[in-house]
mmCIF file of C-alpha atoms in Angstrom:
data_model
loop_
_atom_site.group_PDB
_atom_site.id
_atom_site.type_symbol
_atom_site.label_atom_id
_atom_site.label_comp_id
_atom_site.label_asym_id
_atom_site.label_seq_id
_atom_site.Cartn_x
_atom_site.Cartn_y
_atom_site.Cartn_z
ATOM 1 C CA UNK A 1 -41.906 -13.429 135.513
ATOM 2 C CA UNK A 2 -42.542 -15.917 137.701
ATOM 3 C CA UNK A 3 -39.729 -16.085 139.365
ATOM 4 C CA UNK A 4 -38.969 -12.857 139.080
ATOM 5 C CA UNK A 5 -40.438 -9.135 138.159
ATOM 6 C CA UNK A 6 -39.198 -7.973 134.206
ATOM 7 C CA UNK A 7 -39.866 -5.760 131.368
ATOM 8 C CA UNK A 8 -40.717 -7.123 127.527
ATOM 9 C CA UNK A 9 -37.195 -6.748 126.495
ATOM 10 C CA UNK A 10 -35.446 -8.170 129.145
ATOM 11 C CA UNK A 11 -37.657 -10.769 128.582
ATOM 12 C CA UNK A 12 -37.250 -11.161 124.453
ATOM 13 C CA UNK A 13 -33.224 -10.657 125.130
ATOM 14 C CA UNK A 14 -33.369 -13.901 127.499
ATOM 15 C CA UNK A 15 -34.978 -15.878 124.670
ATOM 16 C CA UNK A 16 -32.740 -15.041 121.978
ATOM 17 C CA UNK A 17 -30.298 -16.839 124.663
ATOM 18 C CA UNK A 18 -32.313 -20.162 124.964
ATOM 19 C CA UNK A 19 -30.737 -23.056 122.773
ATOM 20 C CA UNK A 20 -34.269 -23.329 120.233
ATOM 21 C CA UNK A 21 -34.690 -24.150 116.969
ATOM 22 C CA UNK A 22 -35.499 -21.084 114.468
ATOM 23 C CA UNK A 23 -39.181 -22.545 114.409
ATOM 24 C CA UNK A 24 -40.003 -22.259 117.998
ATOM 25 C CA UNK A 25 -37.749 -18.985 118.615
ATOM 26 C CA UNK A 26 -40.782 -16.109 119.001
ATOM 27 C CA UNK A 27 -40.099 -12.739 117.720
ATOM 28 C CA UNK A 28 -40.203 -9.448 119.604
ATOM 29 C CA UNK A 29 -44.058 -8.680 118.413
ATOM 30 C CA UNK A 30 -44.573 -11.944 119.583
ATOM 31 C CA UNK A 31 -43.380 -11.574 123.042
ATOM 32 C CA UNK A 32 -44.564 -8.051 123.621
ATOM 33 C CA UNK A 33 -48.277 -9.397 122.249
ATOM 34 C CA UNK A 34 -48.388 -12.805 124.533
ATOM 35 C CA UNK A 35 -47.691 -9.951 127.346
ATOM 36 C CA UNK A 36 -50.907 -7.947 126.168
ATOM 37 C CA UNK A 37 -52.200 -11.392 126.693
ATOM 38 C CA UNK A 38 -51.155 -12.639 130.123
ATOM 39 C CA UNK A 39 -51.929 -8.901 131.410
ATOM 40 C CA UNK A 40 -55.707 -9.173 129.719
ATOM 41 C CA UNK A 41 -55.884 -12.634 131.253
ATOM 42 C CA UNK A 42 -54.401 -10.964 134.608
ATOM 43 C CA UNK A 43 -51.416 -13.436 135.157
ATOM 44 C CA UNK A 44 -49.107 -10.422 134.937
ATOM 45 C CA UNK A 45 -49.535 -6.755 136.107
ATOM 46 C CA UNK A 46 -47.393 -4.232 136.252
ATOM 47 C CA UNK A 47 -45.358 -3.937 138.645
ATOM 48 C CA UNK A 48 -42.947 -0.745 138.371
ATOM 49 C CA UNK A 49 -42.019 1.799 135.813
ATOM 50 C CA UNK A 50 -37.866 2.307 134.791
ATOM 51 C CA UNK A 51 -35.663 4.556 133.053
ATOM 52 C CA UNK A 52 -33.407 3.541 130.772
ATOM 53 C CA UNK A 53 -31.032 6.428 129.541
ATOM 54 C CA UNK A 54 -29.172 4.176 126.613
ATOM 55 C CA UNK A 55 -32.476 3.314 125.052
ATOM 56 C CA UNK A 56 -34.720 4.926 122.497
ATOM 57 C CA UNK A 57 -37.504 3.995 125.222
ATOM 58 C CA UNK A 58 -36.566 5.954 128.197
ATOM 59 C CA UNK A 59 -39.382 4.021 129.998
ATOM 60 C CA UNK A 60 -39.481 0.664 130.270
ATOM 61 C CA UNK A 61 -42.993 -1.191 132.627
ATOM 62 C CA UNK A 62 -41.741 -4.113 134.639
ATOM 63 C CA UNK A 63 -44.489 -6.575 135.151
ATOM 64 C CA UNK A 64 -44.703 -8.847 137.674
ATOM 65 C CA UNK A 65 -46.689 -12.378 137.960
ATOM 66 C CA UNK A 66 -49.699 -12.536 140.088
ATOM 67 C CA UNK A 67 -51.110 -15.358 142.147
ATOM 68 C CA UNK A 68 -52.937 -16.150 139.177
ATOM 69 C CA UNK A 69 -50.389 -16.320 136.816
ATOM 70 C CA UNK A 70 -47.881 -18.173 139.027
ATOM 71 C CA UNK A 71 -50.672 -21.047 139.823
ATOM 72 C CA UNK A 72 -50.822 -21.000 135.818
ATOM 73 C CA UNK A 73 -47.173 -21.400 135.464
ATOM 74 C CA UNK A 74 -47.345 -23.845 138.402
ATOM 75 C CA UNK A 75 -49.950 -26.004 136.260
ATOM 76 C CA UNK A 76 -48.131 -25.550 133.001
ATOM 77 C CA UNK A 77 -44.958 -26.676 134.711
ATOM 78 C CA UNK A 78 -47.044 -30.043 136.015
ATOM 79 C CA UNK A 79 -48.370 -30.918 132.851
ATOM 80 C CA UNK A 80 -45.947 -33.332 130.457
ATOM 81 C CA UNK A 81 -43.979 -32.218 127.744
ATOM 82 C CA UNK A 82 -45.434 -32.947 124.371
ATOM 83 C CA UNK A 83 -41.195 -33.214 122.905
ATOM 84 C CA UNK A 84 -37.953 -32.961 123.780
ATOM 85 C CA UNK A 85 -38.281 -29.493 122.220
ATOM 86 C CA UNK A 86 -41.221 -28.213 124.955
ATOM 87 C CA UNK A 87 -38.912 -29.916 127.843
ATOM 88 C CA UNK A 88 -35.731 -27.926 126.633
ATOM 89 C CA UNK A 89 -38.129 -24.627 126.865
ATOM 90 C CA UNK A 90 -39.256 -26.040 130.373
ATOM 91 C CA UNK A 91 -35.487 -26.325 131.365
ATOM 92 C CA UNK A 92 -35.339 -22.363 130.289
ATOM 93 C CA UNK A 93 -37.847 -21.505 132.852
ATOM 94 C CA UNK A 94 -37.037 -23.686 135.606
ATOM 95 C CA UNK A 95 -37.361 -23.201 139.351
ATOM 96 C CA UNK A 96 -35.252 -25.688 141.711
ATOM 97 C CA UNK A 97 -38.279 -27.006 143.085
ATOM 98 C CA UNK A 98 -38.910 -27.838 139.533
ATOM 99 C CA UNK A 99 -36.084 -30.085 139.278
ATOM 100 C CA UNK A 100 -37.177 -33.664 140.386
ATOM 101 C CA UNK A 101 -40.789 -33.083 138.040
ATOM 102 C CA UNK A 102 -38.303 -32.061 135.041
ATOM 103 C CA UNK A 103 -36.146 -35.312 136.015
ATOM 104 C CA UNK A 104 -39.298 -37.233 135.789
ATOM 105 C CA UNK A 105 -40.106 -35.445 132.529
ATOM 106 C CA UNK A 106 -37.073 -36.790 130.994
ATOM 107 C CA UNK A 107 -37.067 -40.478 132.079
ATOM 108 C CA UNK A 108 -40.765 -40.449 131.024
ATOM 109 C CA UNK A 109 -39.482 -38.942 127.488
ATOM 110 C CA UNK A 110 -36.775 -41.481 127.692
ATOM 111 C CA UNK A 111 -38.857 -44.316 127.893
ATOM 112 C CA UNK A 112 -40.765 -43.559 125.540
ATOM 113 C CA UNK A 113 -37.789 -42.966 123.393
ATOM 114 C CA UNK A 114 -36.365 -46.664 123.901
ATOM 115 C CA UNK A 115 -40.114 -48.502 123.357
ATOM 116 C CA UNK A 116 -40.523 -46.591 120.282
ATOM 117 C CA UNK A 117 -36.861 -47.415 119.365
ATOM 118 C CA UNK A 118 -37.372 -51.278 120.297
ATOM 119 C CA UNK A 119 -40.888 -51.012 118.096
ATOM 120 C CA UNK A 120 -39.257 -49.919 115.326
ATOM 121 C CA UNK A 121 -35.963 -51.914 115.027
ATOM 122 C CA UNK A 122 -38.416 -54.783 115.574
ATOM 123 C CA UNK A 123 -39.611 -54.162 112.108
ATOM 124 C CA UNK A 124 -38.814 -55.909 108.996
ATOM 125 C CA UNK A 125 -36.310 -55.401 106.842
ATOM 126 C CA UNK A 126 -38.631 -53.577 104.004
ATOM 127 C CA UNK A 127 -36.448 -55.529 100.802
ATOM 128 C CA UNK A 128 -38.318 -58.749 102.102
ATOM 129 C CA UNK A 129 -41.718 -57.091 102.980
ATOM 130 C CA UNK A 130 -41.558 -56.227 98.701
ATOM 131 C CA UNK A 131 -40.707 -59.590 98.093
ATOM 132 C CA UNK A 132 -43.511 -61.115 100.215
ATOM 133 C CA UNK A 133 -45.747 -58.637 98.320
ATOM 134 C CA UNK A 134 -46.493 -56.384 101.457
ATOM 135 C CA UNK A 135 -48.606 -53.442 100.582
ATOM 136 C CA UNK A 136 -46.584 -50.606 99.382
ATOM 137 C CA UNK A 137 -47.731 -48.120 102.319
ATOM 138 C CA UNK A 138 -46.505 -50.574 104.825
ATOM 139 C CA UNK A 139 -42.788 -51.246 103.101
ATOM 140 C CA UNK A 140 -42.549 -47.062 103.051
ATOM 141 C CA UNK A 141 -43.893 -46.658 106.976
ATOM 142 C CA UNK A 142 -41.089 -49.749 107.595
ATOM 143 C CA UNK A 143 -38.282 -47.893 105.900
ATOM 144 C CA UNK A 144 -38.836 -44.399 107.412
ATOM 145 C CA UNK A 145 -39.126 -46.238 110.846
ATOM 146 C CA UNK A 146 -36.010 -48.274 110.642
ATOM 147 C CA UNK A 147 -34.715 -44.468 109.279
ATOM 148 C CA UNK A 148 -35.584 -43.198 112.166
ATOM 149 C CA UNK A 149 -34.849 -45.459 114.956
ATOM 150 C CA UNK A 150 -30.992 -44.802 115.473
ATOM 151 C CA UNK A 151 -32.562 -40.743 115.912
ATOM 152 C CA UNK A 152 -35.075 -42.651 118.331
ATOM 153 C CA UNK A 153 -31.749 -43.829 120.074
ATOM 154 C CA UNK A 154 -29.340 -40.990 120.007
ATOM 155 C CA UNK A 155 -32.373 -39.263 121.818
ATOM 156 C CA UNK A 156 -33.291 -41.540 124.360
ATOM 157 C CA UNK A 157 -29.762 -41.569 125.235
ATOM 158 C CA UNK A 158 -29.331 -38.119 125.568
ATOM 159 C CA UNK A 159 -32.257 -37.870 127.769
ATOM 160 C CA UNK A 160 -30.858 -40.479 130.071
ATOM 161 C CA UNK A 161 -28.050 -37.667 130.300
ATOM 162 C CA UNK A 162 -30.420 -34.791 131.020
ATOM 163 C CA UNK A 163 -32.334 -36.975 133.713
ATOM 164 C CA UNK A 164 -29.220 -38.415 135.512
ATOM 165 C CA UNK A 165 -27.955 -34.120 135.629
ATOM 166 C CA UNK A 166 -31.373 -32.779 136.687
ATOM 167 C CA UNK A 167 -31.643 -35.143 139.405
ATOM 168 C CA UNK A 168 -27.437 -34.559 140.346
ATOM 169 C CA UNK A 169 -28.762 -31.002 140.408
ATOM 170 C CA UNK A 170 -31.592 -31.879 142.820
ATOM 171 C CA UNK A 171 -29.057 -33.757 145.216
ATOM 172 C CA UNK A 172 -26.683 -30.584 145.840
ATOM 173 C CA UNK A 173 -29.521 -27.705 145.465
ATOM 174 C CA UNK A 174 -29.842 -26.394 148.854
ATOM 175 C CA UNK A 175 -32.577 -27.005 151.064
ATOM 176 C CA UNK A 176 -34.391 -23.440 150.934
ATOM 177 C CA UNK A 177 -34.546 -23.879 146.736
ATOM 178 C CA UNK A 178 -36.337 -26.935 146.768
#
């Protein structure tokens, strides 16, 4: 709604299209009550009544963001993603102006990816920390690390991918987007 006015379902039918996993995909109670929400809060309002004759709603109330709730997006969108997860749903929502923060979102991500990566294949080898007589918490934490690292890896690498596109994208959007 920020970027442009909607209705509940249009809305829902867009997410269903977004690449998430089960666990962060919202149902369609969900959506319609986060509306309630942003309307209470007065980031959206409505903006225009439709009819649609295929539907078992004939009426349908587009909503619109307000200033308020498009400086709210605005500070969402300027605050870090917490996963790769949250900057995929970032990606979903994404203005062209947005595009150099989201590329810095990524290499950020992707940095952090690689450090935790290096940290982890740094590790021992958790055979020898049994032999040494390492306590047992710290051989388990070693073996789901070094477990986890080539993950650690394959991401970083595919954010490297996303940053390099998002700021290709930046290069050729045109001058009024940005």
């Amino acid at each position: 709604m920020a970027r442009e006015p909607t209705h509940g379902y249009a809305l829902y039918a867009e997410i269903e299209r977004w690449p998430l996993p089960d666990a962060l995909r919202p149902g369609r109670s969900t959506v319609y009550r986060h509306l309630d929400r942003l309307s209470e809060a007065g980031h959206i309002a409505p903006h225009d009544v439709v009819a649609t004759a295929a539907s078992r709603h004939p009426e349908r109330t587009i909503y619109a963001a307000t200033p308020s709730g498009v400086a709210e997006f605005d500070r969402h969108a300027r605050t870090m993603p917490v996963s790769f997860d949250d900057l995929c749903l970032r990606l979903s929502t994404a203005r062209p102006e947005d595009l150099p923060l989201l590329a810095d979102y990524a290499a950020h991500l992707e940095r952090a990816s690689l450090s935790r990566f290096q940290e982890w294949s740094l590790m021992g080898d958790p055979r020898s920390l049994v032999q040494r007589g390492a306590p047992w918490r710290t051989v388990v934490q070693t073996l789901v690390a070094r477990t986890q690292a080539a993950d650690v890896a394959s991401l970083a690498t595919i954010l490297g991918d996303l940053r390099a596109e998002l700021e290709a994208l930046n290069e050729h959007a045109p001058a009024q987007e940005r």
